[in-house]
């Protein structure tokens, strides 16, 4: 079987939900790297977005809500556009939970993405990242 | 492996939230003796938890009088150490 010309994407949104456990963070990183390639980001940008995802997960995993029972989840929502990639990582957390902004993970995350956004809403803490391609081609 | 009177621990793969603790355990055995070199040439990824592990190993070396050195630091690993602001600890600055 041969495939015809690639059709336009029907959606540019990807979602991955994994157990809120350190062993699964690599899966989220891998998806982020793949999405960065789809977005035509440079290799260095793809590496940095992977690092940013790792740091965001490091900040979120300790917040996993006890109410989530035995199966707390880390959710990754990615929006891929030509030349840009947006990633939101979120986790269900107990009321009043907040990320640790005094530690090394936050230092590195905010250095990798100075525009990082943290929101706490409806029992969920979300870290939003965005990366644009550094160069454009005609 | 021992080279030039120091133990060399080759670290491979990803040093992250899932593996950093294992690295600390491997590098700080109770019967450790003599200088330690961590060969990072085959580290493919490191994050802040990996950097924290390296710092923990270095601090433990300081505590017990066992010098710890990082060798064969790849570009990406060196960049992460600089980003974390700990390059000077491991002699990467200047």
Coordinates of N, CA, C and O in Angstrom, one line a residue, chain A residues 2-87:
Chain A
X2 N 0.5 2.2 -0.8 CA 1.2 3.5 -0.8 C 0.3 4.6 -0.2 O -0.9 4.5 -0.3
X3 N 0.9 5.5 0.4 CA 0.2 6.6 1.0 C 0.3 7.8 0.1 O 1.3 8.1 -0.5
X4 N -0.8 8.5 -0.1 CA -0.8 9.7 -0.9 C -0.2 10.9 -0.2 O 0.4 10.7 0.9
X5 N -0.3 12.0 -0.8 CA 0.3 13.2 -0.2 C -0.3 13.4 1.2 O -1.5 13.1 1.4
X6 N 0.5 13.8 2.2 CA 0.0 14.0 3.5 C -1.1 15.1 3.6 O -1.0 16.1 3.0
X7 N -2.2 14.7 4.2 CA -3.3 15.6 4.4 C -3.1 16.5 5.5 O -2.3 16.3 6.4
X8 N -3.7 17.7 5.5 CA -3.6 18.6 6.6 C -4.0 17.9 7.9 O -4.9 17.1 7.9
X9 N -3.4 18.4 9.0 CA -3.8 17.8 10.3 C -5.3 18.2 10.6 O -5.7 19.3 10.3
X10 N -6.0 17.2 11.1 CA -7.4 17.5 11.5 C -7.4 18.2 12.8 O -8.4 18.8 13.2
X11 N -6.4 18.0 13.6 CA -6.2 18.7 14.9 C -4.8 18.8 15.2 O -3.9 18.1 14.7
X12 N -4.5 19.9 16.0 CA -3.1 20.0 16.3 C -2.9 19.9 17.8 O -2.0 20.3 18.4
X13 N -3.9 19.2 18.4 CA -3.9 19.0 19.9 C -3.6 17.5 20.2 O -4.2 16.6 19.6
X14 N -2.7 17.3 21.2 CA -2.3 16.0 21.6 C -2.6 16.0 23.1 O -2.3 17.0 23.8
X15 N -3.0 14.8 23.6 CA -3.2 14.7 25.1 C -2.6 13.3 25.5 O -2.9 12.3 24.9
X16 N -1.9 13.4 26.6 CA -1.3 12.2 27.2 C -1.6 12.2 28.7 O -1.3 13.2 29.4
X17 N -2.1 11.1 29.2 CA -2.3 11.0 30.6 C -1.6 9.8 31.1 O -1.8 8.7 30.6
X18 N -0.7 10.0 32.1 CA 0.1 8.9 32.6 C 0.0 8.9 34.1 O -0.4 9.9 34.8
X19 N 0.3 7.7 34.7 CA 0.3 7.7 36.2 C 1.3 8.8 36.8 O 2.3 9.0 36.2
X20 N 0.9 9.4 37.8 CA 1.7 10.4 38.5 C 2.8 9.8 39.2 O 2.8 9.7 40.5
X21 N 3.8 9.3 38.5 CA 4.9 8.5 39.0 C 6.2 8.9 38.2 O 6.1 9.0 37.0
X22 N 7.3 9.0 38.9 CA 8.5 9.4 38.2 C 8.8 8.5 37.0 O 9.4 9.0 36.0
X23 N 8.5 7.3 37.0 CA 8.8 6.4 35.9 C 8.2 6.7 34.6 O 8.6 6.3 33.5
X24 N 7.1 7.5 34.7 CA 6.3 7.8 33.5 C 6.7 9.2 32.9 O 6.1 9.6 31.9
X25 N 7.5 10.0 33.6 CA 7.8 11.3 33.1 C 8.6 11.2 31.8 O 8.4 12.1 30.9
X26 N 9.4 10.2 31.6 CA 10.1 10.0 30.4 C 9.2 9.9 29.2 O 9.5 10.4 28.1
X27 N 8.0 9.3 29.4 CA 7.0 9.2 28.3 C 6.5 10.6 27.9 O 6.3 10.8 26.7
X28 N 6.3 11.4 28.8 CA 5.8 12.8 28.5 C 6.9 13.6 27.8 O 6.7 14.3 26.9
X29 N 8.2 13.4 28.3 CA 9.3 14.0 27.6 C 9.4 13.6 26.2 O 9.7 14.4 25.3
X30 N 9.2 12.3 25.9 CA 9.4 11.8 24.6 C 8.3 12.4 23.7 O 8.6 12.7 22.5
X31 N 7.1 12.5 24.2 CA 6.0 13.1 23.4 C 6.3 14.6 23.1 O 6.1 15.1 22.0
X32 N 6.8 15.3 24.1 CA 7.2 16.7 23.9 C 8.2 16.8 22.8 O 8.2 17.7 22.0
X33 N 9.2 15.9 22.8 CA 10.3 16.0 21.8 C 9.7 15.7 20.4 O 10.0 16.4 19.4
X34 N 8.8 14.7 20.3 CA 8.2 14.4 19.0 C 7.3 15.6 18.5 O 7.4 15.9 17.4
X35 N 6.6 16.2 19.5 CA 5.8 17.4 19.1 C 6.7 18.5 18.6 O 6.3 19.3 17.7
X36 N 7.8 18.7 19.3 CA 8.7 19.8 18.9 C 9.2 19.6 17.5 O 9.4 20.5 16.7
X37 N 9.4 18.3 17.1 CA 9.8 18.0 15.7 C 8.7 18.4 14.7 O 8.9 19.0 13.7
X38 N 7.5 18.0 15.1 CA 6.3 18.3 14.3 C 6.2 19.8 14.1 O 5.7 20.3 13.1
X39 N 6.5 20.6 15.2 CA 6.4 22.0 15.1 C 7.6 22.7 14.4 O 7.6 23.9 14.4
X40 N 8.5 21.9 13.9 CA 9.7 22.4 13.2 C 10.6 23.3 14.2 O 11.2 24.2 13.7
X41 N 10.6 22.9 15.4 CA 11.5 23.6 16.3 C 12.9 23.1 16.1 O 13.1 22.0 15.7
X42 N 13.8 24.0 16.4 CA 15.2 23.6 16.3 C 15.6 22.5 17.4 O 14.9 22.4 18.4
X43 N 16.6 21.8 17.1 CA 17.1 20.7 18.0 C 17.3 21.2 19.4 O 16.8 20.6 20.4
X44 N 17.9 22.4 19.5 CA 18.2 22.9 20.8 C 16.9 23.3 21.6 O 16.7 23.0 22.8
X45 N 15.9 23.8 20.8 CA 14.6 24.1 21.4 C 13.9 22.8 21.8 O 13.2 22.7 22.9
X46 N 14.0 21.7 21.0 CA 13.4 20.5 21.4 C 14.0 19.9 22.7 O 13.3 19.4 23.5
X47 N 15.3 20.1 22.8 CA 16.0 19.6 24.0 C 15.5 20.4 25.2 O 15.3 19.9 26.3
X48 N 15.4 21.7 25.0 CA 15.0 22.6 26.1 C 13.6 22.3 26.6 O 13.3 22.4 27.7
X49 N 12.7 22.1 25.6 CA 11.3 21.8 26.0 C 11.2 20.5 26.7 O 10.4 20.4 27.7
X50 N 12.1 19.5 26.4 CA 12.1 18.3 27.1 C 12.5 18.5 28.6 O 11.9 18.0 29.5
X51 N 13.5 19.4 28.7 CA 14.0 19.7 30.1 C 12.9 20.4 30.9 O 12.7 20.1 32.1
X52 N 12.3 21.3 30.2 CA 11.2 22.1 30.9 C 10.1 21.2 31.3 O 9.6 21.3 32.4
X53 N 9.7 20.2 30.5 CA 8.7 19.2 30.9 C 9.2 18.4 32.1 O 8.4 18.2 33.0
X54 N 10.4 18.0 32.1 CA 10.9 17.3 33.3 C 10.9 18.1 34.5 O 10.5 17.6 35.6
X55 N 11.2 19.4 34.4 CA 11.2 20.2 35.6 C 9.7 20.5 36.1 O 9.4 20.5 37.3
X56 N 8.8 20.7 35.1 CA 7.4 20.9 35.5 C 6.9 19.7 36.2 O 6.2 19.8 37.2
X57 N 7.2 18.5 35.7 CA 6.8 17.3 36.3 C 7.3 17.1 37.7 O 6.6 16.7 38.6
X58 N 8.6 17.5 37.9 CA 9.2 17.4 39.2 C 8.5 18.3 40.2 O 8.3 17.9 41.4
X59 N 8.0 19.4 39.7 CA 7.3 20.3 40.6 C 5.8 19.9 40.9 O 5.3 20.1 42.0
X60 N 5.2 19.2 39.9 CA 3.8 18.8 40.1 C 3.6 17.5 40.8 O 2.7 17.3 41.6
X61 N 4.5 16.5 40.6 CA 4.2 15.2 41.2 C 4.0 15.2 42.7 O 3.2 14.5 43.2
X62 N 4.8 16.0 43.4 CA 4.6 16.0 44.9 C 3.2 16.5 45.3 O 2.8 16.3 46.4
X63 N 2.5 17.2 44.4 CA 1.2 17.7 44.7 C 0.0 16.8 44.4 O -1.1 17.2 44.7
X64 N 0.3 15.6 43.9 CA -0.8 14.7 43.6 C -1.7 14.5 44.8 O -1.3 14.2 45.9
X65 N -3.0 14.7 44.5 CA -4.0 14.7 45.5 C -4.2 13.3 46.1 O -4.3 12.3 45.3
X66 N -4.3 13.2 47.4 CA -4.7 12.0 48.0 C -6.1 11.5 47.6 O -6.4 10.3 47.6
X67 N -6.9 12.5 47.2 CA -8.3 12.2 46.8 C -8.3 11.4 45.5 O -9.3 10.8 45.1
X68 N -7.2 11.5 44.8 CA -7.1 10.7 43.5 C -7.0 9.2 43.7 O -6.9 8.5 42.7
X69 N -6.9 8.8 45.0 CA -6.8 7.4 45.3 C -5.5 6.8 44.8 O -4.5 7.4 44.9
X70 N -5.6 5.6 44.3 CA -4.4 4.8 44.0 C -3.9 5.2 42.5 O -2.9 4.7 42.1
X71 N -4.7 6.0 41.8 CA -4.4 6.2 40.4 C -4.3 7.7 40.1 O -4.9 8.2 39.2
X72 N -3.5 8.5 40.8 CA -3.4 9.9 40.4 C -2.7 10.0 39.1 O -1.8 9.1 38.8
X73 N -3.1 11.0 38.3 CA -2.6 11.1 36.9 C -1.9 12.4 36.7 O -2.2 13.4 37.3
X74 N -0.9 12.4 35.8 CA -0.2 13.6 35.3 C -0.7 13.7 33.9 O -0.6 12.8 33.1
X75 N -1.3 14.9 33.6 CA -1.9 15.1 32.2 C -1.1 16.1 31.5 O -0.7 17.1 32.0
X76 N -0.8 15.8 30.2 CA -0.1 16.7 29.3 C -0.9 17.0 28.1 O -1.4 16.1 27.4
X77 N -1.2 18.3 27.9 CA -1.9 18.7 26.7 C -0.9 19.6 25.9 O -0.3 20.5 26.3
X78 N -0.8 19.2 24.6 CA 0.1 19.8 23.7 C -0.6 20.4 22.5 O -1.5 19.7 21.9
X79 N -0.3 21.6 22.1 CA -0.8 22.2 20.9 C 0.4 22.5 20.0 O 1.2 23.3 20.3
X80 N 0.3 21.8 18.9 CA 1.4 21.9 17.9 C 1.0 22.8 16.7 O -0.1 22.6 16.1
X81 N 1.8 23.9 16.5 CA 1.6 24.7 15.3 C 2.9 24.9 14.6 O 3.9 24.7 15.2
X82 N 2.9 25.1 13.3 CA 4.1 25.4 12.7 C 4.9 26.5 13.3 O 4.4 27.6 13.4
X83 N 6.0 26.1 13.9 CA 6.9 27.2 14.6 C 6.6 27.4 16.0 O 7.2 28.3 16.6
X84 N 5.6 26.7 16.6 CA 5.4 26.9 18.0 C 4.8 25.6 18.6 O 4.2 24.8 18.0
X85 N 5.1 25.5 19.9 CA 4.6 24.3 20.7 C 4.2 24.8 22.0 O 5.0 25.5 22.7
X86 N 2.9 24.6 22.4 CA 2.5 24.9 23.8 C 2.2 23.6 24.5 O 1.6 22.7 24.0
X87 N 2.6 23.6 25.8 CA 2.4 22.4 26.6 C 1.9 22.8 27.9 O 2.4 23.7 28.6

